[in-house]
Amino acid sequence: MSFKPGTNFILFLPPLFLFTLTIAAFFPGRMSRDSLSQLAQAYTGEYTDGHPPIMAVLWKCLLWVWHDPGVLFVFHNLCFWALWAGLTAVAFKGWKARLVVMALPLLPSIWSQLAVVWKDTELSICLLGAYLFAASFKLLGRKPPESRNFLYGFFMAMSLVLFFYSSAVRLNSMPALIPLAWYMAMKDPKKGGTTRTLIRACAILVT
């Protein structure tokens, strides 16, 4: 990966505009009965197993920063648009391709999900981030060790954190996580999988 500060700064301007537009249009986010139930748990600190409690715990932590129910909605969108900007910078070259990729979240099937405060939204954001960080540390892994610095470990750790959060926020998320675990376990995606790849993927899933 090669980053040019000026070019990559410009890449964040369209997502910043779309982030602002989403917040202005939908704040504090649309909430279903499930969302309101988890918000109540975040306020009281009393959690039930009707839903995975990790979203309510995250909501409670964010309420310490800003005591407004819309804080989780803002956090969701901040994470999504930042990750999407990172995806365009890492995976695509040329301003035309990047502009097309940046416009994809405006599709109703994606943008409508960013307007609601659901655990499904968190799952989608976590999957996006986990794949992005996994791809990033694999790209860094092709370079000499001295050129990786701390980014290699950081990208790998972030991918694992988002993977595990995905499995915790939606208990039926495992089918979506199996290909991600396989991709994370592959040392070189071009060479495909080996027995060691299978063992590493199973270890990630079992954990």
Tab-separated table of C-alpha atoms in Angstrom:
chain	number	residue	atom	x	y	z
A	1	MET	CA	0.000	0.000	0.000
A	2	SER	CA	1.207	3.476	-0.802
A	3	PHE	CA	-0.414	6.554	0.681
A	4	LYS	CA	-0.031	10.099	-0.575
A	5	PRO	CA	-1.187	12.503	2.172
A	6	GLY	CA	-2.729	15.049	-0.187
A	7	THR	CA	-4.551	12.537	-2.343
A	8	ASN	CA	-5.822	10.474	0.556
A	9	PHE	CA	-7.018	13.576	2.402
A	10	ILE	CA	-9.190	14.439	-0.609
A	11	LEU	CA	-10.618	10.894	-0.527
A	12	PHE	CA	-12.133	11.607	2.882
A	13	LEU	CA	-14.046	14.695	1.733
A	14	PRO	CA	-16.961	12.889	-0.034
A	15	PRO	CA	-17.487	10.452	2.900
A	16	LEU	CA	-17.333	13.421	5.287
A	17	PHE	CA	-20.062	15.152	3.288
A	18	LEU	CA	-22.188	11.970	3.183
A	19	PHE	CA	-21.661	11.430	6.909
A	20	THR	CA	-22.864	14.965	7.613
A	21	LEU	CA	-25.826	14.521	5.266
A	22	THR	CA	-26.856	11.251	6.949
A	23	ILE	CA	-26.652	12.755	10.443
A	24	ALA	CA	-28.598	15.867	9.406
A	25	ALA	CA	-31.311	13.823	7.678
A	26	PHE	CA	-31.880	11.022	10.201
A	27	PHE	CA	-30.613	12.070	13.650
A	28	PRO	CA	-31.061	10.570	16.256
A	29	GLY	CA	-31.646	7.500	14.095
A	30	ARG	CA	-34.736	5.384	13.691
A	31	MET	CA	-35.273	2.875	16.482
A	32	SER	CA	-37.410	-0.228	16.639
A	33	ARG	CA	-38.777	-1.907	19.768
A	34	ASP	CA	-35.556	-3.896	20.020
A	35	SER	CA	-33.472	-0.720	19.827
A	36	LEU	CA	-35.515	0.999	22.526
A	37	SER	CA	-35.196	-2.084	24.738
A	38	GLN	CA	-31.410	-1.996	24.420
A	39	LEU	CA	-31.390	1.771	25.021
A	40	ALA	CA	-33.294	1.193	28.269
A	41	GLN	CA	-30.680	-1.382	29.291
A	42	ALA	CA	-27.933	1.116	28.485
A	43	TYR	CA	-29.570	3.708	30.742
A	44	THR	CA	-30.222	1.337	33.658
A	45	GLY	CA	-27.173	-0.905	33.357
A	46	GLU	CA	-29.416	-3.965	33.820
A	47	TYR	CA	-28.959	-6.367	30.904
A	48	THR	CA	-31.079	-9.306	29.781
A	49	ASP	CA	-30.378	-12.138	27.374
A	50	GLY	CA	-33.328	-11.325	25.102
A	51	HIS	CA	-30.762	-9.740	22.810
A	52	PRO	CA	-26.956	-9.946	22.817
A	53	PRO	CA	-26.072	-7.327	25.459
A	54	ILE	CA	-22.872	-6.076	23.830
A	55	MET	CA	-24.659	-3.356	21.847
A	56	ALA	CA	-26.326	-2.054	25.010
A	57	VAL	CA	-22.942	-2.064	26.778
A	58	LEU	CA	-21.384	-0.074	23.930
A	59	TRP	CA	-24.332	2.338	24.028
A	60	LYS	CA	-23.856	2.847	27.768
A	61	CYS	CA	-20.160	3.623	27.288
A	62	LEU	CA	-20.962	6.167	24.587
A	63	LEU	CA	-23.629	7.787	26.771
A	64	TRP	CA	-20.852	8.710	29.195
A	65	VAL	CA	-19.305	10.743	26.367
A	66	TRP	CA	-22.536	12.361	25.172
A	67	HIS	CA	-25.755	11.807	27.101
A	68	ASP	CA	-28.045	11.656	24.067
A	69	PRO	CA	-29.711	8.542	22.599
A	70	GLY	CA	-28.414	9.542	19.154
A	71	VAL	CA	-24.795	9.049	20.185
A	72	LEU	CA	-24.782	5.431	18.955
A	73	PHE	CA	-26.310	6.517	15.633
A	74	VAL	CA	-23.525	9.077	15.185
A	75	PHE	CA	-20.898	6.496	16.190
A	76	HIS	CA	-22.260	3.958	13.689
A	77	ASN	CA	-22.072	6.439	10.840
A	78	LEU	CA	-18.675	7.771	11.866
A	79	CYS	CA	-17.267	4.238	11.768
A	80	PHE	CA	-18.997	3.309	8.521
A	81	TRP	CA	-17.953	6.357	6.493
A	82	ALA	CA	-14.388	6.266	7.833
A	83	LEU	CA	-14.089	2.583	6.933
A	84	TRP	CA	-15.628	3.184	3.517
A	85	ALA	CA	-13.107	5.948	2.829
A	86	GLY	CA	-10.353	3.546	3.878
A	87	LEU	CA	-11.715	0.896	1.532
A	88	THR	CA	-11.602	3.232	-1.464
A	89	ALA	CA	-8.049	4.289	-0.605
A	90	VAL	CA	-6.728	0.751	-0.143
A	91	ALA	CA	-8.586	-1.349	-2.700
A	92	PHE	CA	-9.020	0.930	-5.706
A	93	LYS	CA	-6.831	3.092	-7.921
A	94	GLY	CA	-7.885	5.984	-10.107
A	95	TRP	CA	-10.312	8.733	-9.203
A	96	LYS	CA	-13.118	7.373	-11.431
A	97	ALA	CA	-13.186	3.978	-9.710
A	98	ARG	CA	-12.962	5.615	-6.303
A	99	LEU	CA	-15.845	8.005	-7.020
A	100	VAL	CA	-18.036	5.084	-8.090
A	101	VAL	CA	-17.176	3.142	-4.928
A	102	MET	CA	-17.848	6.187	-2.750
A	103	ALA	CA	-21.298	6.567	-4.296
A	104	LEU	CA	-22.328	2.950	-3.650
A	105	PRO	CA	-23.500	3.560	-0.038
A	106	LEU	CA	-26.193	5.859	-1.444
A	107	LEU	CA	-27.988	2.782	-2.765
A	108	PRO	CA	-31.237	2.365	-0.773
A	109	SER	CA	-30.232	-1.093	0.441
A	110	ILE	CA	-27.165	0.393	2.185
A	111	TRP	CA	-28.169	3.939	3.078
A	112	SER	CA	-31.482	2.857	4.610
A	113	GLN	CA	-29.597	0.659	7.075
A	114	LEU	CA	-27.401	3.564	8.150
A	115	ALA	CA	-30.534	5.451	9.201
A	116	VAL	CA	-31.539	2.892	11.836
A	117	VAL	CA	-29.967	1.935	15.158
A	118	TRP	CA	-29.932	-1.857	14.954
A	119	LYS	CA	-27.508	-4.587	15.850
A	120	ASP	CA	-27.773	-5.591	12.175
A	121	THR	CA	-26.194	-2.235	11.328
A	122	GLU	CA	-23.351	-2.922	13.744
A	123	LEU	CA	-22.834	-6.348	12.188
A	124	SER	CA	-22.578	-4.838	8.697
A	125	ILE	CA	-20.116	-2.168	9.832
A	126	CYS	CA	-17.986	-4.719	11.686
A	127	LEU	CA	-17.858	-7.032	8.672
A	128	LEU	CA	-16.813	-4.140	6.449
A	129	GLY	CA	-14.084	-3.168	8.888
A	130	ALA	CA	-12.887	-6.721	9.499
A	131	TYR	CA	-12.452	-7.402	5.774
A	132	LEU	CA	-10.772	-4.022	5.248
A	133	PHE	CA	-8.242	-4.526	8.045
A	134	ALA	CA	-7.646	-8.147	7.006
A	135	ALA	CA	-6.920	-7.040	3.438
A	136	SER	CA	-4.661	-4.285	4.746
A	137	PHE	CA	-2.464	-6.530	6.870
A	138	LYS	CA	-2.233	-9.057	4.041
A	139	LEU	CA	-1.036	-6.322	1.679
A	140	LEU	CA	1.511	-5.207	4.257
A	141	GLY	CA	2.571	-8.814	4.760
A	142	ARG	CA	3.940	-8.933	1.211
A	143	LYS	CA	6.488	-6.257	2.061
A	144	PRO	CA	9.783	-6.740	3.926
A	145	PRO	CA	9.334	-6.888	7.729
A	146	GLU	CA	11.238	-3.636	8.276
A	147	SER	CA	8.669	-1.718	6.179
A	148	ARG	CA	5.632	-2.979	8.113
A	149	ASN	CA	6.305	-1.173	11.392
A	150	PHE	CA	3.464	-1.315	13.920
A	151	LEU	CA	0.727	-1.164	11.252
A	152	TYR	CA	0.910	-4.899	10.541
A	153	GLY	CA	0.015	-5.834	14.114
A	154	PHE	CA	-2.535	-3.035	14.392
A	155	PHE	CA	-4.437	-4.098	11.260
A	156	MET	CA	-4.424	-7.751	12.315
A	157	ALA	CA	-5.629	-6.907	15.838
A	158	MET	CA	-8.407	-4.642	14.556
A	159	SER	CA	-9.592	-7.337	12.158
A	160	LEU	CA	-9.815	-9.857	14.994
A	161	VAL	CA	-11.571	-7.393	17.339
A	162	LEU	CA	-14.227	-6.600	14.732
A	163	PHE	CA	-14.593	-10.297	13.899
A	164	PHE	CA	-15.313	-11.178	17.519
A	165	TYR	CA	-17.648	-8.207	17.966
A	166	SER	CA	-19.593	-9.385	14.906
A	167	SER	CA	-20.086	-12.802	16.460
A	168	ALA	CA	-21.208	-11.216	19.736
A	169	VAL	CA	-23.672	-8.666	18.388
A	170	ARG	CA	-25.607	-11.160	16.226
A	171	LEU	CA	-25.766	-14.754	17.419
A	172	ASN	CA	-26.736	-15.959	13.916
A	173	SER	CA	-23.805	-14.191	12.241
A	174	MET	CA	-21.573	-17.270	11.952
A	175	PRO	CA	-22.446	-18.117	8.287
A	176	ALA	CA	-21.222	-14.639	7.294
A	177	LEU	CA	-18.069	-15.031	9.392
A	178	ILE	CA	-16.922	-18.384	7.966
A	179	PRO	CA	-15.526	-16.942	4.687
A	180	LEU	CA	-13.974	-14.075	6.647
A	181	ALA	CA	-12.229	-16.520	8.994
A	182	TRP	CA	-10.955	-18.473	5.981
A	183	TYR	CA	-9.629	-15.275	4.356
A	184	MET	CA	-7.952	-14.160	7.583
A	185	ALA	CA	-6.332	-17.581	8.013
A	186	MET	CA	-4.842	-17.719	4.507
A	187	LYS	CA	-1.200	-16.691	4.455
A	188	ASP	CA	-1.287	-15.925	0.742
A	189	PRO	CA	-4.778	-15.579	-0.847
A	190	LYS	CA	-3.319	-16.235	-4.299
A	191	LYS	CA	-2.196	-19.724	-3.273
A	192	GLY	CA	-5.499	-20.717	-1.717
A	193	GLY	CA	-5.915	-22.768	1.419
A	194	THR	CA	-3.836	-25.497	3.075
A	195	THR	CA	-4.301	-27.764	6.064
A	196	ARG	CA	-2.736	-25.075	8.238
A	197	THR	CA	-5.197	-22.562	6.821
A	198	LEU	CA	-8.076	-24.818	7.802
A	199	ILE	CA	-6.703	-25.244	11.327
A	200	ARG	CA	-6.210	-21.483	11.769
A	201	ALA	CA	-9.708	-20.737	10.412
A	202	CYS	CA	-11.285	-23.298	12.750
A	203	ALA	CA	-9.343	-21.843	15.680
A	204	ILE	CA	-10.698	-18.375	14.932
A	205	LEU	CA	-14.277	-19.648	14.619
A	206	VAL	CA	-14.122	-21.819	17.735
A	207	THR	CA	-12.678	-18.968	19.793
